[in-house]
Every structure is written in structure tokens, then in C-alpha cells.
GROMACS .gro file of C-alpha atoms in nm:
model
  244
    1MET     CA    1  -2.899  -1.686   0.799
    2GLU     CA    2  -2.734  -1.846   1.126
    3GLU     CA    3  -2.568  -2.109   0.878
    4LEU     CA    4  -2.405  -1.765   0.705
    5LEU     CA    5  -2.325  -1.609   1.065
    6GLY     CA    6  -2.148  -1.898   1.128
    7PHE     CA    7  -1.934  -1.882   0.826
    8PHE     CA    8  -1.841  -1.542   0.872
    9LYS     CA    9  -1.783  -1.606   1.258
   10SER     CA   10  -1.577  -1.941   1.173
   11PHE     CA   11  -1.393  -1.799   0.871
   12ASN     CA   12  -0.991  -1.711   0.917
   13LYS     CA   13  -0.982  -1.342   0.742
   14THR     CA   14  -0.563  -1.412   0.794
   15LYS     CA   15  -0.626  -1.623   0.444
   16LEU     CA   16  -0.705  -1.303   0.295
   17VAL     CA   17  -0.354  -1.134   0.343
   18VAL     CA   18  -0.143  -1.295   0.062
   19PRO     CA   19  -0.442  -1.193  -0.172
   20LEU     CA   20  -0.513  -0.859  -0.082
   21THR     CA   21  -0.133  -0.804  -0.098
   22ALA     CA   22  -0.112  -0.944  -0.452
   23VAL     CA   23  -0.450  -0.683  -0.457
   24TYR     CA   24  -0.225  -0.382  -0.336
   25PHE     CA   25   0.071  -0.396  -0.523
   26PHE     CA   26  -0.139  -0.451  -0.860
   27VAL     CA   27  -0.364  -0.161  -0.822
   28ALA     CA   28   0.021   0.009  -0.733
   29LEU     CA   29   0.154  -0.143  -1.093
   30VAL     CA   30  -0.150   0.013  -1.281
   31GLU     CA   31  -0.104   0.361  -1.068
   32ILE     CA   32   0.272   0.398  -1.128
   33VAL     CA   33   0.172   0.315  -1.498
   34ALA     CA   34  -0.064   0.563  -1.506
   35GLU     CA   35   0.163   0.849  -1.375
   36SER     CA   36   0.422   0.737  -1.614
   37ASN     CA   37   0.234   0.795  -1.893
   38LYS     CA   38   0.011   1.113  -1.711
   39ASP     CA   39  -0.323   0.929  -1.792
   40LEU     CA   40  -0.534   1.103  -1.575
   41ALA     CA   41  -0.859   0.903  -1.593
   42LEU     CA   42  -0.612   0.603  -1.513
   43ILE     CA   43  -0.491   0.775  -1.222
   44SER     CA   44  -0.827   0.877  -1.102
   45MET     CA   45  -0.959   0.489  -1.118
   46ALA     CA   46  -0.644   0.342  -0.947
   47LYS     CA   47  -0.516   0.598  -0.710
   48PRO     CA   48  -0.842   0.631  -0.475
   49LEU     CA   49  -0.859   0.213  -0.458
   50LEU     CA   50  -0.477   0.214  -0.251
   51MET     CA   51  -0.569   0.313   0.080
   52PRO     CA   52  -0.887   0.114   0.097
   53ILE     CA   53  -0.712  -0.206   0.031
   54LEU     CA   54  -0.437  -0.133   0.234
   55LEU     CA   55  -0.670  -0.099   0.494
   56ILE     CA   56  -0.864  -0.380   0.429
   57LEU     CA   57  -0.520  -0.544   0.414
   58TYR     CA   58  -0.431  -0.439   0.765
   59TRP     CA   59  -0.787  -0.566   0.910
   60CYS     CA   60  -0.702  -0.883   0.807
   61ALA     CA   61  -0.366  -0.917   0.916
   62SER     CA   62  -0.417  -0.756   1.264
   63ARG     CA   63  -0.557  -0.910   1.585
   64LYS     CA   64  -0.612  -0.600   1.752
   65PRO     CA   65  -0.630  -0.309   1.491
   66ASN     CA   66  -0.429   0.039   1.585
   67VAL     CA   67  -0.748   0.294   1.559
   68LEU     CA   68  -0.437   0.579   1.498
   69PHE     CA   69  -0.308   0.360   1.168
   70ILE     CA   70  -0.686   0.308   1.069
   71LEU     CA   71  -0.752   0.710   1.049
   72ALA     CA   72  -0.423   0.823   0.970
   73ILE     CA   73  -0.496   0.609   0.617
   74VAL     CA   74  -0.875   0.731   0.613
   75ALA     CA   75  -0.625   1.101   0.586
   76ALA     CA   76  -0.374   0.919   0.334
   77TRP     CA   77  -0.692   0.833   0.157
   78CYS     CA   78  -0.882   1.214   0.158
   79ALA     CA   79  -0.520   1.352   0.045
   80ASN     CA   80  -0.487   1.139  -0.271
   81LEU     CA   81  -0.847   1.248  -0.380
   82PHE     CA   82  -0.748   1.558  -0.294
   83LEU     CA   83  -0.391   1.566  -0.489
   84ILE     CA   84  -0.539   1.407  -0.799
   85SER     CA   85  -0.654   1.772  -0.852
   86SER     CA   86  -0.399   2.001  -1.052
   87ALA     CA   87  -0.612   2.295  -0.853
   88MET     CA   88  -0.488   2.523  -0.610
   89ASP     CA   89  -0.739   2.476  -0.338
   90MET     CA   90  -0.764   2.106  -0.426
   91ILE     CA   91  -0.393   2.049  -0.370
   92ILE     CA   92  -0.391   2.284  -0.051
   93THR     CA   93  -0.643   2.099   0.107
   94GLY     CA   94  -0.486   1.763   0.025
   95THR     CA   95  -0.152   1.922   0.139
   96ILE     CA   96  -0.311   1.965   0.452
   97MET     CA   97  -0.491   1.615   0.468
   98PHE     CA   98  -0.141   1.467   0.438
   99LEU     CA   99  -0.023   1.675   0.740
  100LEU     CA  100  -0.286   1.524   0.928
  101TYR     CA  101  -0.198   1.177   0.821
  102ARG     CA  102   0.177   1.259   0.943
  103ILE     CA  103   0.074   1.380   1.290
  104LEU     CA  104  -0.158   1.092   1.322
  105VAL     CA  105   0.137   0.835   1.241
  106ILE     CA  106   0.377   1.027   1.445
  107LEU     CA  107   0.129   0.956   1.768
  108MET     CA  108   0.126   0.612   1.669
  109VAL     CA  109   0.478   0.565   1.680
  110LEU     CA  110   0.554   0.748   1.990
  111ARG     CA  111   0.299   0.503   2.179
  112ILE     CA  112   0.485   0.197   2.018
  113THR     CA  113   0.844   0.251   1.988
  114LYS     CA  114   1.066   0.383   2.310
  115PHE     CA  115   1.202   0.746   2.289
  116PRO     CA  116   1.584   0.705   2.196
  117GLY     CA  117   1.689   1.007   2.364
  118THR     CA  118   1.786   1.347   2.277
  119LEU     CA  119   2.116   1.305   2.139
  120PRO     CA  120   2.016   1.002   1.878
  121MET     CA  121   1.753   1.176   1.801
  122VAL     CA  122   1.949   1.523   1.710
  123ILE     CA  123   2.183   1.307   1.548
  124GLY     CA  124   1.945   1.153   1.347
  125SER     CA  125   1.736   1.442   1.254
  126LEU     CA  126   2.083   1.614   1.070
  127PRO     CA  127   2.033   1.423   0.756
  128PHE     CA  128   1.652   1.503   0.705
  129LEU     CA  129   1.713   1.876   0.818
  130PHE     CA  130   2.002   1.899   0.549
  131LEU     CA  131   1.848   1.744   0.307
  132TYR     CA  132   1.487   1.969   0.415
  133ILE     CA  133   1.671   2.285   0.365
  134PHE     CA  134   1.843   2.214   0.024
  135VAL     CA  135   1.486   2.138  -0.160
  136SER     CA  136   1.357   2.461   0.053
  137THR     CA  137   1.630   2.654  -0.134
  138LEU     CA  138   1.467   2.496  -0.445
  139THR     CA  139   1.147   2.556  -0.446
  140TYR     CA  140   1.021   2.827  -0.166
  141LYS     CA  141   0.940   3.083  -0.461
  142GLU     CA  142   0.748   2.859  -0.659
  143LEU     CA  143   0.580   2.735  -0.331
  144GLY     CA  144   0.421   3.055  -0.293
  145GLU     CA  145   0.131   3.078  -0.063
  146ARG     CA  146   0.212   2.698   0.047
  147PHE     CA  147   0.535   2.763   0.165
  148PRO     CA  148   0.422   2.785   0.531
  149LEU     CA  149   0.250   2.453   0.454
  150PHE     CA  150   0.612   2.265   0.353
  151ILE     CA  151   0.763   2.474   0.633
  152LEU     CA  152   0.537   2.280   0.899
  153GLN     CA  153   0.507   1.941   0.700
  154GLY     CA  154   0.931   1.997   0.734
  155ILE     CA  155   0.892   2.027   1.107
  156PHE     CA  156   0.704   1.693   1.169
  157LEU     CA  157   0.930   1.537   0.916
  158VAL     CA  158   1.256   1.610   1.078
  159LEU     CA  159   1.164   1.548   1.366
  160PHE     CA  160   1.017   1.236   1.300
  161GLY     CA  161   1.259   1.140   1.096
  162GLY     CA  162   1.552   1.193   1.366
  163PHE     CA  163   1.327   1.029   1.578
  164CYS     CA  164   1.299   0.712   1.362
  165LEU     CA  165   1.705   0.707   1.264
  166GLY     CA  166   1.756   0.744   1.625
  167ALA     CA  167   1.551   0.486   1.737
  168TYR     CA  168   1.738   0.258   1.458
  169ILE     CA  169   2.103   0.372   1.623
  170LEU     CA  170   1.996   0.269   1.921
  171LYS     CA  171   1.825  -0.103   1.813
  172SER     CA  172   1.848  -0.184   1.462
  173SER     CA  173   1.521  -0.455   1.516
  174LYS     CA  174   1.366  -0.564   1.221
  175ALA     CA  175   1.052  -0.306   1.297
  176ASN     CA  176   1.295  -0.056   1.368
  177SER     CA  177   1.444  -0.098   1.008
  178TYR     CA  178   1.095  -0.100   0.884
  179LEU     CA  179   1.014   0.238   1.007
  180LEU     CA  180   1.320   0.430   0.947
  181ALA     CA  181   1.306   0.233   0.550
  182SER     CA  182   0.878   0.376   0.541
  183THR     CA  183   1.019   0.719   0.672
  184VAL     CA  184   1.320   0.759   0.446
  185LEU     CA  185   1.034   0.645   0.157
  186PHE     CA  186   0.763   0.930   0.269
  187THR     CA  187   1.052   1.171   0.266
  188ALA     CA  188   1.169   1.115  -0.101
  189ALA     CA  189   0.854   1.115  -0.191
  190GLN     CA  190   0.769   1.431  -0.069
  191PHE     CA  191   1.090   1.607  -0.191
  192ILE     CA  192   1.076   1.421  -0.544
  193THR     CA  193   0.726   1.571  -0.596
  194LEU     CA  194   0.869   1.902  -0.556
  195LEU     CA  195   1.142   1.892  -0.740
  196LYS     CA  196   0.938   1.693  -1.044
  197MET     CA  197   0.698   2.004  -1.015
  198PHE     CA  198   0.953   2.295  -1.063
  199TYR     CA  199   1.286   2.117  -1.197
  200ILE     CA  200   1.260   1.765  -1.313
  201SER     CA  201   1.085   1.678  -1.641
  202PHE     CA  202   1.229   1.362  -1.754
  203THR     CA  203   0.978   1.084  -1.781
  204ILE     CA  204   1.167   0.830  -1.570
  205PHE     CA  205   1.086   1.082  -1.267
  206LEU     CA  206   0.745   1.056  -1.270
  207PRO     CA  207   0.602   0.736  -1.140
  208LEU     CA  208   0.904   0.756  -0.873
  209PRO     CA  209   0.713   0.906  -0.579
  210MET     CA  210   0.403   0.666  -0.627
  211ILE     CA  211   0.675   0.439  -0.605
  212ALA     CA  212   0.850   0.528  -0.236
  213TYR     CA  213   0.474   0.621  -0.155
  214VAL     CA  214   0.371   0.263  -0.183
  215PHE     CA  215   0.642   0.060  -0.064
  216GLY     CA  216   0.651   0.364   0.219
  217GLN     CA  217   0.291   0.220   0.315
  218TYR     CA  218   0.354  -0.084   0.276
  219LEU     CA  219   0.639  -0.114   0.511
  220LEU     CA  220   0.501   0.093   0.755
  221LEU     CA  221   0.191  -0.159   0.801
  222SER     CA  222   0.506  -0.391   0.839
  223TYR     CA  223   0.620  -0.234   1.099
  224LEU     CA  224   0.313  -0.191   1.298
  225LEU     CA  225   0.242  -0.610   1.306
  226LEU     CA  226   0.541  -0.662   1.366
  227GLU     CA  227   0.532  -0.427   1.723
  228GLU     CA  228   0.195  -0.647   1.770
  229LYS     CA  229   0.354  -0.930   1.740
  230LYS     CA  230   0.623  -0.870   1.984
  231LYS     CA  231   0.341  -0.748   2.198
  232ARG     CA  232   0.165  -1.037   2.184
  233ARG     CA  233   0.451  -1.239   2.240
  234TYR     CA  234   0.538  -1.045   2.491
  235LYS     CA  235   0.229  -1.105   2.699
  236GLN     CA  236   0.229  -1.481   2.633
  237ILE     CA  237   0.544  -1.486   2.853
  238ASN     CA  238   0.414  -1.292   3.134
  239SER     CA  239   0.110  -1.478   3.145
  240GLN     CA  240   0.356  -1.790   3.158
  241ASN     CA  241   0.604  -1.713   3.404
  242PRO     CA  242   0.382  -1.495   3.637
  243LYS     CA  243   0.558  -1.274   3.942
  244SER     CA  244   0.539  -1.370   4.251
   0.00000   0.00000   0.00000
């Protein structure tokens, strides 16, 4: 028993990062193929695995896991489970869980990334606002009772998109690039999903939301790890050069 405990204590969990990354994208590929073929059985098997794998990957890659990100991934996992079903009550519940995910991510980012200022945020919000208005005009009748939730999600989407683009305009760091790319991909996933439901019937569009979602989640994880590494480096510099 002591030998087993010693093994777990000495085991370097970062060795699992590369294999888990490969597993994550393999499962994502299976899910994307399933979406393309409308294979509900395969979707039901692959989709619920994505967020747990990403969460384990994050735990292995991070020295100090962020609680808000963990809660956000759990909320995203719940949303994925509910959105597998085509029943209206399940879709609404899944949408609420995804809204909770978005709120948790926003709170996490606000604690990590400096507020870019009102003007950069307003300027950064404009592309997201125009896109949101365009999609709203196309889908508000079809959304029916889901439209208020769509409006609420849109408010968070526009403001958060403006924050991320504003932060990138002020400082085009690698971390901010990942954050902005992740936000753009999540926005694309949401809007393509809506258009796919009501207007687009081409097979090529079926996997696009999942492709955007998978890479969006991975880029958000990469942003978080980069910011964690930067904070750790800053602490090391401060410890080596203490203020007199």
C-alpha cells in the first residue's frame, strides 16, 4: 500500500498531457463524423466524453487548477448531455446550462485579464453586435419561446466578445490571441447551429458547430495555461528581486 501511495506521489502527471490531448481530438473526430452522418447512437457515446477528457487534461497540465474553469467545464458537460436530445424541454435546459457555462467563463477571464477600457470594449463589441442582430432577424420567429434565452446569451456574447477583442487590440499577446480565437469560434458555433436548424440543410454544415466548439474549448484551455505560466514566472521574478 505504501509503495502504491509513493508511486502516485512521485508520478509526474504532465506526462499524460500529450496522450490526453490526442485522446481528446480523437474523440472529437469521432463526434464530428457522427454529426456529419447524423448518427445519434455514436453522438450519444462520443459527445459526453469530450468535457471529462478536457477536464482531466487540464488537471494534468495545470499546477494550480482554476475552480471557475472546472465548474464551467462541468456546466458545459451538462449542456452537452441535454442538447443531445431533440425534446424542447431538454434543449431549453441545455441552453440554460450553456448560459451558466458562459457566465462562469466570463467571471474567470475578468479575474485574469485586465479590463481593456470602455472605448476598446465598445469598438470590439461592434462586430459581434452586427452578427448577433443579423442572426436574430433570421431566426427570432423560429426560436419561439427560446428567443428570450437567445437574447440573454446574445448580451453576454456581445459584451464578452467586445472585452476579448478590446484586450487583444491593446495587447496582442499569445494568450489574448487564444482567448479571442476561442470566443470567435464559440460565437460561430452558436450561430451556425441556429442557421443549421432553420435554414441550412447542406451536409457539409452539419459538423461545423462541433468543429468550432472543440477547438474553441481547447484554445480557452491553452489561454488559461499560458496565463497561469505567466503568473508563475512573475512570482519567480519577484521572489528573486524582492523590494527593499
